[in-house]
Amino acid sequence: MEDRAPPVFAFGIIADIQYADIEDGLNYLRTRKRFYRNSLQLLRNATRRWEEQRVRCVLQLGDIIDGFNKSSSASEQALHTVIGEFDKSSADVHHVWGNHEFYNFCRETLLASPLNSAAKAGSGSDLLANDIYAY
């Protein structure tokens, strides 16, 4: 067996969680079944694996909650639920905004939310003044 140096840095990536507290359904084209609530369990599985691997940073690449949350006025609660799962991880989580973020929230709301990774990283108000939403 070959001796290997431990990794210098490990990070996780996740995208398209699209959580909603609704019954399973079909995608927009009605060609695939969607398991909206189960996405939370998949996130828990990923978080557990990241902890096992001592991941230091996670990139969440957008669509953290599903657009269906908007029509039932559940966007804030759904986001709170998913962020709560990320908060259980010891890794720093950085978010990119996808189209489902914009289906659910306006830009100003996103800038003031836990999804604003620029503010979380201590980048300061200069970036907020320039109205950036991802990095």
mmCIF file of N, CA and C in Angstrom:
data_model
loop_
_atom_site.group_PDB
_atom_site.id
_atom_site.type_symbol
_atom_site.label_atom_id
_atom_site.label_comp_id
_atom_site.label_asym_id
_atom_site.label_seq_id
_atom_site.Cartn_x
_atom_site.Cartn_y
_atom_site.Cartn_z
ATOM 1 N N MET A 1 0.837 -1.176 0.000
ATOM 2 C CA MET A 1 0.000 0.000 0.000
ATOM 3 C C MET A 1 0.885 1.244 0.000
ATOM 4 N N GLU A 2 0.512 2.192 -0.769
ATOM 5 C CA GLU A 2 1.274 3.420 -0.935
ATOM 6 C C GLU A 2 0.947 4.419 0.181
ATOM 7 N N ASP A 3 1.991 5.033 0.750
ATOM 8 C CA ASP A 3 1.765 6.078 1.756
ATOM 9 C C ASP A 3 1.331 7.347 1.050
ATOM 10 N N ARG A 4 0.291 7.958 1.585
ATOM 11 C CA ARG A 4 -0.201 9.199 0.999
ATOM 12 C C ARG A 4 -0.234 10.279 2.061
ATOM 13 N N ALA A 5 0.107 11.472 1.654
ATOM 14 C CA ALA A 5 -0.015 12.616 2.557
ATOM 15 C C ALA A 5 -1.493 12.955 2.704
ATOM 16 N N PRO A 6 -1.884 13.399 3.869
ATOM 17 C CA PRO A 6 -3.289 13.794 4.037
ATOM 18 C C PRO A 6 -3.594 15.007 3.159
ATOM 19 N N PRO A 7 -4.837 15.167 2.768
ATOM 20 C CA PRO A 7 -5.171 16.328 1.940
ATOM 21 C C PRO A 7 -4.918 17.625 2.705
ATOM 22 N N VAL A 8 -4.497 18.625 1.977
ATOM 23 C CA VAL A 8 -4.256 19.935 2.572
ATOM 24 C C VAL A 8 -5.582 20.615 2.896
ATOM 25 N N PHE A 9 -6.550 20.394 2.051
ATOM 26 C CA PHE A 9 -7.830 21.089 2.188
ATOM 27 C C PHE A 9 -8.913 20.225 1.555
ATOM 28 N N ALA A 10 -10.043 20.105 2.214
ATOM 29 C CA ALA A 10 -11.179 19.361 1.655
ATOM 30 C C ALA A 10 -12.404 20.269 1.685
ATOM 31 N N PHE A 11 -13.171 20.230 0.602
ATOM 32 C CA PHE A 11 -14.391 21.026 0.560
ATOM 33 C C PHE A 11 -15.518 20.213 -0.052
ATOM 34 N N GLY A 12 -16.731 20.613 0.251
ATOM 35 C CA GLY A 12 -17.913 19.948 -0.279
ATOM 36 C C GLY A 12 -18.664 20.869 -1.224
ATOM 37 N N ILE A 13 -19.395 20.270 -2.124
ATOM 38 C CA ILE A 13 -20.232 21.020 -3.064
ATOM 39 C C ILE A 13 -21.605 20.371 -3.088
ATOM 40 N N ILE A 14 -22.636 21.217 -3.076
ATOM 41 C CA ILE A 14 -24.005 20.726 -3.203
ATOM 42 C C ILE A 14 -24.797 21.744 -4.014
ATOM 43 N N ALA A 15 -25.731 21.261 -4.789
ATOM 44 C CA ALA A 15 -26.558 22.156 -5.612
ATOM 45 C C ALA A 15 -27.962 21.587 -5.738
ATOM 46 N N ASP A 16 -28.887 22.468 -6.039
ATOM 47 C CA ASP A 16 -30.265 22.070 -6.362
ATOM 48 C C ASP A 16 -30.932 21.249 -5.263
ATOM 49 N N ILE A 17 -30.821 21.699 -4.032
ATOM 50 C CA ILE A 17 -31.530 21.027 -2.940
ATOM 51 C C ILE A 17 -33.032 21.131 -3.180
ATOM 52 N N GLN A 18 -33.498 22.307 -3.525
ATOM 53 C CA GLN A 18 -34.896 22.577 -3.888
ATOM 54 C C GLN A 18 -35.894 22.003 -2.883
ATOM 55 N N TYR A 19 -35.656 22.302 -1.608
ATOM 56 C CA TYR A 19 -36.541 21.835 -0.545
ATOM 57 C C TYR A 19 -37.874 22.577 -0.563
ATOM 58 N N ALA A 20 -38.934 21.840 -0.314
ATOM 59 C CA ALA A 20 -40.265 22.393 -0.051
ATOM 60 C C ALA A 20 -40.998 21.393 0.830
ATOM 61 N N ASP A 21 -41.758 21.898 1.772
ATOM 62 C CA ASP A 21 -42.542 21.029 2.651
ATOM 63 C C ASP A 21 -43.889 20.756 1.976
ATOM 64 N N ILE A 22 -43.810 20.045 0.856
ATOM 65 C CA ILE A 22 -45.007 19.695 0.081
ATOM 66 C C ILE A 22 -44.919 18.230 -0.340
ATOM 67 N N GLU A 23 -46.042 17.709 -0.782
ATOM 68 C CA GLU A 23 -46.080 16.322 -1.252
ATOM 69 C C GLU A 23 -45.196 16.156 -2.486
ATOM 70 N N ASP A 24 -44.731 14.936 -2.696
ATOM 71 C CA ASP A 24 -43.961 14.632 -3.895
ATOM 72 C C ASP A 24 -44.787 14.982 -5.125
ATOM 73 N N GLY A 25 -44.101 15.356 -6.181
ATOM 74 C CA GLY A 25 -44.801 15.731 -7.405
ATOM 75 C C GLY A 25 -43.922 15.499 -8.614
ATOM 76 N N LEU A 26 -44.286 16.139 -9.695
ATOM 77 C CA LEU A 26 -43.540 16.020 -10.944
ATOM 78 C C LEU A 26 -42.809 17.322 -11.231
ATOM 79 N N ASN A 27 -41.742 17.219 -12.007
ATOM 80 C CA ASN A 27 -41.010 18.414 -12.397
ATOM 81 C C ASN A 27 -41.861 19.259 -13.348
ATOM 82 N N TYR A 28 -41.339 20.396 -13.733
ATOM 83 C CA TYR A 28 -42.068 21.345 -14.575
ATOM 84 C C TYR A 28 -42.564 20.700 -15.876
ATOM 85 N N LEU A 29 -41.754 19.861 -16.488
ATOM 86 C CA LEU A 29 -42.129 19.197 -17.743
ATOM 87 C C LEU A 29 -42.963 17.938 -17.525
ATOM 88 N N ARG A 30 -43.176 17.591 -16.240
ATOM 89 C CA ARG A 30 -43.965 16.425 -15.858
ATOM 90 C C ARG A 30 -43.353 15.118 -16.379
ATOM 91 N N THR A 31 -42.024 15.070 -16.391
ATOM 92 C CA THR A 31 -41.318 13.888 -16.890
ATOM 93 C C THR A 31 -40.574 13.126 -15.795
ATOM 94 N N ARG A 32 -40.402 13.742 -14.624
ATOM 95 C CA ARG A 32 -39.666 13.092 -13.545
ATOM 96 C C ARG A 32 -40.339 13.385 -12.218
ATOM 97 N N LYS A 33 -40.307 12.400 -11.337
ATOM 98 C CA LYS A 33 -40.871 12.576 -10.001
ATOM 99 C C LYS A 33 -39.906 13.393 -9.146
ATOM 100 N N ARG A 34 -40.466 14.291 -8.336
ATOM 101 C CA ARG A 34 -39.685 15.134 -7.430
ATOM 102 C C ARG A 34 -40.039 14.769 -5.992
ATOM 103 N N PHE A 35 -39.032 14.686 -5.145
ATOM 104 C CA PHE A 35 -39.200 14.312 -3.741
ATOM 105 C C PHE A 35 -38.784 15.506 -2.878
ATOM 106 N N TYR A 36 -39.682 16.466 -2.739
ATOM 107 C CA TYR A 36 -39.354 17.756 -2.134
ATOM 108 C C TYR A 36 -38.907 17.642 -0.683
ATOM 109 N N ARG A 37 -39.639 16.909 0.131
ATOM 110 C CA ARG A 37 -39.266 16.776 1.544
ATOM 111 C C ARG A 37 -37.998 15.939 1.714
ATOM 112 N N ASN A 38 -37.832 14.940 0.884
ATOM 113 C CA ASN A 38 -36.670 14.061 0.986
ATOM 114 C C ASN A 38 -35.360 14.804 0.719
ATOM 115 N N SER A 39 -35.426 15.933 0.050
ATOM 116 C CA SER A 39 -34.195 16.677 -0.214
ATOM 117 C C SER A 39 -33.502 17.078 1.084
ATOM 118 N N LEU A 40 -34.280 17.265 2.143
ATOM 119 C CA LEU A 40 -33.701 17.592 3.445
ATOM 120 C C LEU A 40 -32.887 16.413 3.989
ATOM 121 N N GLN A 41 -33.379 15.200 3.798
ATOM 122 C CA GLN A 41 -32.632 14.016 4.233
ATOM 123 C C GLN A 41 -31.350 13.862 3.420
ATOM 124 N N LEU A 42 -31.408 14.155 2.139
ATOM 125 C CA LEU A 42 -30.203 14.082 1.308
ATOM 126 C C LEU A 42 -29.163 15.099 1.779
ATOM 127 N N LEU A 43 -29.629 16.290 2.178
ATOM 128 C CA LEU A 43 -28.714 17.284 2.736
ATOM 129 C C LEU A 43 -28.112 16.775 4.044
ATOM 130 N N ARG A 44 -28.908 16.156 4.890
ATOM 131 C CA ARG A 44 -28.384 15.586 6.147
ATOM 132 C C ARG A 44 -27.313 14.536 5.855
ATOM 133 N N ASN A 45 -27.559 13.697 4.859
ATOM 134 C CA ASN A 45 -26.572 12.685 4.478
ATOM 135 C C ASN A 45 -25.272 13.343 4.029
ATOM 136 N N ALA A 46 -25.388 14.386 3.223
ATOM 137 C CA ALA A 46 -24.198 15.098 2.746
ATOM 138 C C ALA A 46 -23.459 15.740 3.916
ATOM 139 N N THR A 47 -24.203 16.370 4.813
ATOM 140 C CA THR A 47 -23.589 17.027 5.973
ATOM 141 C C THR A 47 -22.843 16.018 6.843
ATOM 142 N N ARG A 48 -23.435 14.876 7.051
ATOM 143 C CA ARG A 48 -22.782 13.820 7.840
ATOM 144 C C ARG A 48 -21.469 13.394 7.165
ATOM 145 N N ARG A 49 -21.503 13.228 5.876
ATOM 146 C CA ARG A 49 -20.300 12.822 5.134
ATOM 147 C C ARG A 49 -19.225 13.909 5.201
ATOM 148 N N TRP A 50 -19.644 15.161 5.093
ATOM 149 C CA TRP A 50 -18.671 16.253 5.201
ATOM 150 C C TRP A 50 -17.987 16.247 6.561
ATOM 151 N N GLU A 51 -18.745 15.969 7.598
ATOM 152 C CA GLU A 51 -18.148 15.908 8.939
ATOM 153 C C GLU A 51 -17.150 14.757 9.022
ATOM 154 N N GLU A 52 -17.499 13.609 8.455
ATOM 155 C CA GLU A 52 -16.583 12.459 8.456
ATOM 156 C C GLU A 52 -15.290 12.785 7.718
ATOM 157 N N GLN A 53 -15.404 13.540 6.652
ATOM 158 C CA GLN A 53 -14.249 13.874 5.817
ATOM 159 C C GLN A 53 -13.518 15.137 6.285
ATOM 160 N N ARG A 54 -14.008 15.743 7.347
ATOM 161 C CA ARG A 54 -13.423 16.976 7.897
ATOM 162 C C ARG A 54 -13.361 18.089 6.848
ATOM 163 N N VAL A 55 -14.441 18.229 6.146
ATOM 164 C CA VAL A 55 -14.553 19.281 5.136
ATOM 165 C C VAL A 55 -14.528 20.638 5.838
ATOM 166 N N ARG A 56 -13.746 21.564 5.314
ATOM 167 C CA ARG A 56 -13.626 22.888 5.938
ATOM 168 C C ARG A 56 -14.557 23.919 5.320
ATOM 169 N N CYS A 57 -14.975 23.688 4.098
ATOM 170 C CA CYS A 57 -15.780 24.668 3.383
ATOM 171 C C CYS A 57 -16.773 23.932 2.492
ATOM 172 N N VAL A 58 -17.988 24.456 2.412
ATOM 173 C CA VAL A 58 -19.011 23.892 1.529
ATOM 174 C C VAL A 58 -19.497 24.998 0.604
ATOM 175 N N LEU A 59 -19.604 24.678 -0.670
ATOM 176 C CA LEU A 59 -20.183 25.593 -1.650
ATOM 177 C C LEU A 59 -21.574 25.090 -1.987
ATOM 178 N N GLN A 60 -22.570 25.898 -1.702
ATOM 179 C CA GLN A 60 -23.960 25.591 -2.035
ATOM 180 C C GLN A 60 -24.254 26.390 -3.301
ATOM 181 N N LEU A 61 -24.453 25.690 -4.408
ATOM 182 C CA LEU A 61 -24.468 26.319 -5.725
ATOM 183 C C LEU A 61 -25.842 26.765 -6.218
ATOM 184 N N GLY A 62 -26.759 26.975 -5.323
ATOM 185 C CA GLY A 62 -28.028 27.590 -5.720
ATOM 186 C C GLY A 62 -29.207 26.649 -5.697
ATOM 187 N N ASP A 63 -30.389 27.266 -5.736
ATOM 188 C CA ASP A 63 -31.673 26.557 -5.685
ATOM 189 C C ASP A 63 -31.805 25.767 -4.386
ATOM 190 N N ILE A 64 -31.537 26.448 -3.288
ATOM 191 C CA ILE A 64 -31.577 25.834 -1.959
ATOM 192 C C ILE A 64 -32.997 25.444 -1.567
ATOM 193 N N ILE A 65 -33.994 26.244 -1.993
ATOM 194 C CA ILE A 65 -35.401 25.895 -1.778
ATOM 195 C C ILE A 65 -36.103 25.947 -3.125
ATOM 196 N N ASP A 66 -37.239 25.280 -3.214
ATOM 197 C CA ASP A 66 -37.959 25.203 -4.480
ATOM 198 C C ASP A 66 -38.873 26.412 -4.668
ATOM 199 N N GLY A 67 -39.136 26.735 -5.921
ATOM 200 C CA GLY A 67 -40.022 27.842 -6.248
ATOM 201 C C GLY A 67 -41.444 27.656 -5.767
ATOM 202 N N PHE A 68 -41.878 26.418 -5.526
ATOM 203 C CA PHE A 68 -43.236 26.168 -5.026
ATOM 204 C C PHE A 68 -43.474 26.806 -3.655
ATOM 205 N N ASN A 69 -42.423 27.109 -2.921
ATOM 206 C CA ASN A 69 -42.590 27.737 -1.608
ATOM 207 C C ASN A 69 -43.256 29.105 -1.711
ATOM 208 N N LYS A 70 -43.004 29.813 -2.777
ATOM 209 C CA LYS A 70 -43.546 31.166 -2.946
ATOM 210 C C LYS A 70 -45.073 31.157 -2.950
ATOM 211 N N SER A 71 -45.675 30.249 -3.709
ATOM 212 C CA SER A 71 -47.139 30.235 -3.850
ATOM 213 C C SER A 71 -47.851 29.886 -2.550
ATOM 214 N N SER A 72 -47.165 29.220 -1.638
ATOM 215 C CA SER A 72 -47.783 28.875 -0.350
ATOM 216 C C SER A 72 -47.255 29.752 0.791
ATOM 217 N N SER A 73 -46.579 30.838 0.433
ATOM 218 C CA SER A 73 -46.010 31.772 1.425
ATOM 219 C C SER A 73 -45.122 31.057 2.437
ATOM 220 N N ALA A 74 -44.378 30.069 1.970
ATOM 221 C CA ALA A 74 -43.534 29.262 2.858
ATOM 222 C C ALA A 74 -42.042 29.491 2.631
ATOM 223 N N SER A 75 -41.685 30.506 1.853
ATOM 224 C CA SER A 75 -40.280 30.717 1.495
ATOM 225 C C SER A 75 -39.387 30.912 2.707
ATOM 226 N N GLU A 76 -39.780 31.809 3.613
ATOM 227 C CA GLU A 76 -38.958 32.093 4.799
ATOM 228 C C GLU A 76 -38.780 30.843 5.662
ATOM 229 N N GLN A 77 -39.869 30.128 5.899
ATOM 230 C CA GLN A 77 -39.796 28.923 6.735
ATOM 231 C C GLN A 77 -38.943 27.843 6.074
ATOM 232 N N ALA A 78 -39.106 27.659 4.770
ATOM 233 C CA ALA A 78 -38.315 26.653 4.060
ATOM 234 C C ALA A 78 -36.830 26.997 4.126
ATOM 235 N N LEU A 79 -36.505 28.266 3.905
ATOM 236 C CA LEU A 79 -35.106 28.679 3.979
ATOM 237 C C LEU A 79 -34.560 28.460 5.389
ATOM 238 N N HIS A 80 -35.323 28.831 6.393
ATOM 239 C CA HIS A 80 -34.917 28.636 7.789
ATOM 240 C C HIS A 80 -34.644 27.151 8.077
ATOM 241 N N THR A 81 -35.494 26.287 7.562
ATOM 242 C CA THR A 81 -35.336 24.839 7.769
ATOM 243 C C THR A 81 -34.035 24.334 7.159
ATOM 244 N N VAL A 82 -33.764 24.731 5.923
ATOM 245 C CA VAL A 82 -32.560 24.242 5.245
ATOM 246 C C VAL A 82 -31.298 24.846 5.864
ATOM 247 N N ILE A 83 -31.332 26.130 6.161
ATOM 248 C CA ILE A 83 -30.172 26.763 6.802
ATOM 249 C C ILE A 83 -29.888 26.094 8.144
ATOM 250 N N GLY A 84 -30.932 25.693 8.852
ATOM 251 C CA GLY A 84 -30.756 24.976 10.116
ATOM 252 C C GLY A 84 -29.956 23.699 9.950
ATOM 253 N N GLU A 85 -30.151 23.008 8.846
ATOM 254 C CA GLU A 85 -29.364 21.793 8.576
ATOM 255 C C GLU A 85 -27.910 22.144 8.284
ATOM 256 N N PHE A 86 -27.687 23.190 7.497
ATOM 257 C CA PHE A 86 -26.314 23.617 7.226
ATOM 258 C C PHE A 86 -25.611 24.053 8.508
ATOM 259 N N ASP A 87 -26.350 24.689 9.415
ATOM 260 C CA ASP A 87 -25.762 25.177 10.667
ATOM 261 C C ASP A 87 -25.248 24.050 11.557
ATOM 262 N N LYS A 88 -25.694 22.838 11.341
ATOM 263 C CA LYS A 88 -25.221 21.693 12.124
ATOM 264 C C LYS A 88 -23.813 21.260 11.715
ATOM 265 N N SER A 89 -23.355 21.739 10.583
ATOM 266 C CA SER A 89 -22.033 21.386 10.080
ATOM 267 C C SER A 89 -20.983 22.322 10.660
ATOM 268 N N SER A 90 -19.798 21.813 10.876
ATOM 269 C CA SER A 90 -18.703 22.661 11.343
ATOM 270 C C SER A 90 -18.024 23.397 10.188
ATOM 271 N N ALA A 91 -18.373 23.058 8.960
ATOM 272 C CA ALA A 91 -17.771 23.693 7.785
ATOM 273 C C ALA A 91 -18.385 25.068 7.538
ATOM 274 N N ASP A 92 -17.578 25.975 7.012
ATOM 275 C CA ASP A 92 -18.100 27.256 6.546
ATOM 276 C C ASP A 92 -18.886 26.993 5.266
ATOM 277 N N VAL A 93 -20.079 27.547 5.178
ATOM 278 C CA VAL A 93 -20.917 27.345 3.994
ATOM 279 C C VAL A 93 -21.032 28.667 3.247
ATOM 280 N N HIS A 94 -20.769 28.617 1.957
ATOM 281 C CA HIS A 94 -20.877 29.792 1.091
ATOM 282 C C HIS A 94 -21.933 29.498 0.032
ATOM 283 N N HIS A 95 -22.797 30.470 -0.181
ATOM 284 C CA HIS A 95 -23.957 30.274 -1.040
ATOM 285 C C HIS A 95 -23.850 31.066 -2.337
ATOM 286 N N VAL A 96 -24.298 30.442 -3.405
ATOM 287 C CA VAL A 96 -24.521 31.105 -4.687
ATOM 288 C C VAL A 96 -26.027 31.123 -4.894
ATOM 289 N N TRP A 97 -26.533 32.192 -5.464
ATOM 290 C CA TRP A 97 -27.975 32.296 -5.676
ATOM 291 C C TRP A 97 -28.347 31.748 -7.043
ATOM 292 N N GLY A 98 -29.369 30.914 -7.059
ATOM 293 C CA GLY A 98 -29.894 30.374 -8.309
ATOM 294 C C GLY A 98 -31.248 30.982 -8.629
ATOM 295 N N ASN A 99 -31.842 30.531 -9.709
ATOM 296 C CA ASN A 99 -33.135 31.085 -10.119
ATOM 297 C C ASN A 99 -34.218 30.861 -9.065
ATOM 298 N N HIS A 100 -34.165 29.765 -8.325
ATOM 299 C CA HIS A 100 -35.193 29.516 -7.307
ATOM 300 C C HIS A 100 -35.083 30.495 -6.136
ATOM 301 N N GLU A 101 -33.882 30.996 -5.858
ATOM 302 C CA GLU A 101 -33.759 32.042 -4.843
ATOM 303 C C GLU A 101 -34.529 33.283 -5.295
ATOM 304 N N PHE A 102 -34.413 33.598 -6.587
ATOM 305 C CA PHE A 102 -35.100 34.782 -7.113
ATOM 306 C C PHE A 102 -36.596 34.546 -7.316
ATOM 307 N N TYR A 103 -37.031 33.319 -7.477
ATOM 308 C CA TYR A 103 -38.475 33.031 -7.491
ATOM 309 C C TYR A 103 -39.082 33.342 -6.126
ATOM 310 N N ASN A 104 -38.308 33.114 -5.069
ATOM 311 C CA ASN A 104 -38.810 33.232 -3.702
ATOM 312 C C ASN A 104 -38.562 34.585 -3.046
ATOM 313 N N PHE A 105 -37.480 35.252 -3.411
ATOM 314 C CA PHE A 105 -37.077 36.467 -2.698
ATOM 315 C C PHE A 105 -36.617 37.546 -3.670
ATOM 316 N N CYS A 106 -36.767 38.790 -3.259
ATOM 317 C CA CYS A 106 -36.188 39.890 -4.032
ATOM 318 C C CYS A 106 -34.711 40.020 -3.638
ATOM 319 N N ARG A 107 -33.961 40.734 -4.433
ATOM 320 C CA ARG A 107 -32.525 40.902 -4.203
ATOM 321 C C ARG A 107 -32.234 41.504 -2.822
ATOM 322 N N GLU A 108 -33.019 42.494 -2.420
ATOM 323 C CA GLU A 108 -32.788 43.131 -1.122
ATOM 324 C C GLU A 108 -32.954 42.131 0.025
ATOM 325 N N THR A 109 -33.947 41.269 -0.091
ATOM 326 C CA THR A 109 -34.159 40.245 0.938
ATOM 327 C C THR A 109 -32.996 39.262 0.964
ATOM 328 N N LEU A 110 -32.509 38.872 -0.201
ATOM 329 C CA LEU A 110 -31.375 37.949 -0.263
ATOM 330 C C LEU A 110 -30.118 38.573 0.340
ATOM 331 N N LEU A 111 -29.918 39.862 0.085
ATOM 332 C CA LEU A 111 -28.748 40.535 0.645
ATOM 333 C C LEU A 111 -28.772 40.553 2.169
ATOM 334 N N ALA A 112 -29.964 40.561 2.743
ATOM 335 C CA ALA A 112 -30.102 40.593 4.206
ATOM 336 C C ALA A 112 -30.247 39.200 4.813
ATOM 337 N N SER A 113 -30.158 38.168 3.996
ATOM 338 C CA SER A 113 -30.415 36.797 4.449
ATOM 339 C C SER A 113 -29.117 36.040 4.729
ATOM 340 N N PRO A 114 -29.237 34.855 5.328
ATOM 341 C CA PRO A 114 -28.049 34.007 5.533
ATOM 342 C C PRO A 114 -27.424 33.536 4.216
ATOM 343 N N LEU A 115 -28.112 33.743 3.104
ATOM 344 C CA LEU A 115 -27.563 33.349 1.807
ATOM 345 C C LEU A 115 -26.562 34.366 1.263
ATOM 346 N N ASN A 116 -26.382 35.477 1.964
ATOM 347 C CA ASN A 116 -25.422 36.491 1.529
ATOM 348 C C ASN A 116 -24.042 36.127 2.065
ATOM 349 N N SER A 117 -23.324 35.337 1.319
ATOM 350 C CA SER A 117 -22.005 34.878 1.756
ATOM 351 C C SER A 117 -20.989 36.004 1.805
ATOM 352 N N ALA A 118 -21.155 37.022 0.983
ATOM 353 C CA ALA A 118 -20.210 38.137 0.997
ATOM 354 C C ALA A 118 -20.238 38.829 2.353
ATOM 355 N N ALA A 119 -21.420 39.056 2.903
ATOM 356 C CA ALA A 119 -21.533 39.695 4.214
ATOM 357 C C ALA A 119 -20.985 38.777 5.299
ATOM 358 N N LYS A 120 -21.273 37.492 5.192
ATOM 359 C CA LYS A 120 -20.812 36.513 6.180
ATOM 360 C C LYS A 120 -19.290 36.423 6.207
ATOM 361 N N ALA A 121 -18.676 36.599 5.048
ATOM 362 C CA ALA A 121 -17.225 36.503 4.948
ATOM 363 C C ALA A 121 -16.534 37.764 5.448
ATOM 364 N N GLY A 122 -17.314 38.756 5.876
ATOM 365 C CA GLY A 122 -16.721 39.982 6.389
ATOM 366 C C GLY A 122 -16.204 40.888 5.299
ATOM 367 N N SER A 123 -16.804 40.787 4.115
ATOM 368 C CA SER A 123 -16.337 41.595 2.998
ATOM 369 C C SER A 123 -16.728 43.056 3.140
ATOM 370 N N GLY A 124 -17.618 43.343 4.047
ATOM 371 C CA GLY A 124 -17.951 44.724 4.325
ATOM 372 C C GLY A 124 -19.066 45.273 3.473
ATOM 373 N N SER A 125 -19.475 46.476 3.826
ATOM 374 C CA SER A 125 -20.612 47.098 3.156
ATOM 375 C C SER A 125 -20.266 47.607 1.772
ATOM 376 N N ASP A 126 -18.985 47.714 1.430
ATOM 377 C CA ASP A 126 -18.627 48.161 0.086
ATOM 378 C C ASP A 126 -19.240 47.247 -0.958
ATOM 379 N N LEU A 127 -19.191 45.947 -0.711
ATOM 380 C CA LEU A 127 -19.760 45.004 -1.665
ATOM 381 C C LEU A 127 -21.272 45.111 -1.708
ATOM 382 N N LEU A 128 -21.888 45.322 -0.558
ATOM 383 C CA LEU A 128 -23.339 45.440 -0.536
ATOM 384 C C LEU A 128 -23.789 46.658 -1.319
ATOM 385 N N ALA A 129 -23.021 47.734 -1.254
ATOM 386 C CA ALA A 129 -23.372 48.940 -1.987
ATOM 387 C C ALA A 129 -23.321 48.698 -3.490
ATOM 388 N N ASN A 130 -22.470 47.793 -3.921
ATOM 389 C CA ASN A 130 -22.376 47.476 -5.346
ATOM 390 C C ASN A 130 -23.401 46.446 -5.779
ATOM 391 N N ASP A 131 -24.217 45.981 -4.846
ATOM 392 C CA ASP A 131 -25.331 45.089 -5.139
ATOM 393 C C ASP A 131 -24.897 43.772 -5.762
ATOM 394 N N ILE A 132 -23.813 43.199 -5.251
ATOM 395 C CA ILE A 132 -23.428 41.883 -5.737
ATOM 396 C C ILE A 132 -24.262 40.832 -5.034
ATOM 397 N N TYR A 133 -24.379 39.677 -5.618
ATOM 398 C CA TYR A 133 -25.172 38.639 -4.983
ATOM 399 C C TYR A 133 -24.477 37.304 -4.900
ATOM 400 N N ALA A 134 -23.301 37.157 -5.437
ATOM 401 C CA ALA A 134 -22.573 35.895 -5.342
ATOM 402 C C ALA A 134 -21.107 36.161 -5.631
ATOM 403 N N TYR A 135 -20.266 35.255 -5.164
ATOM 404 C CA TYR A 135 -18.855 35.345 -5.514
ATOM 405 C C TYR A 135 -18.285 33.964 -5.594
#
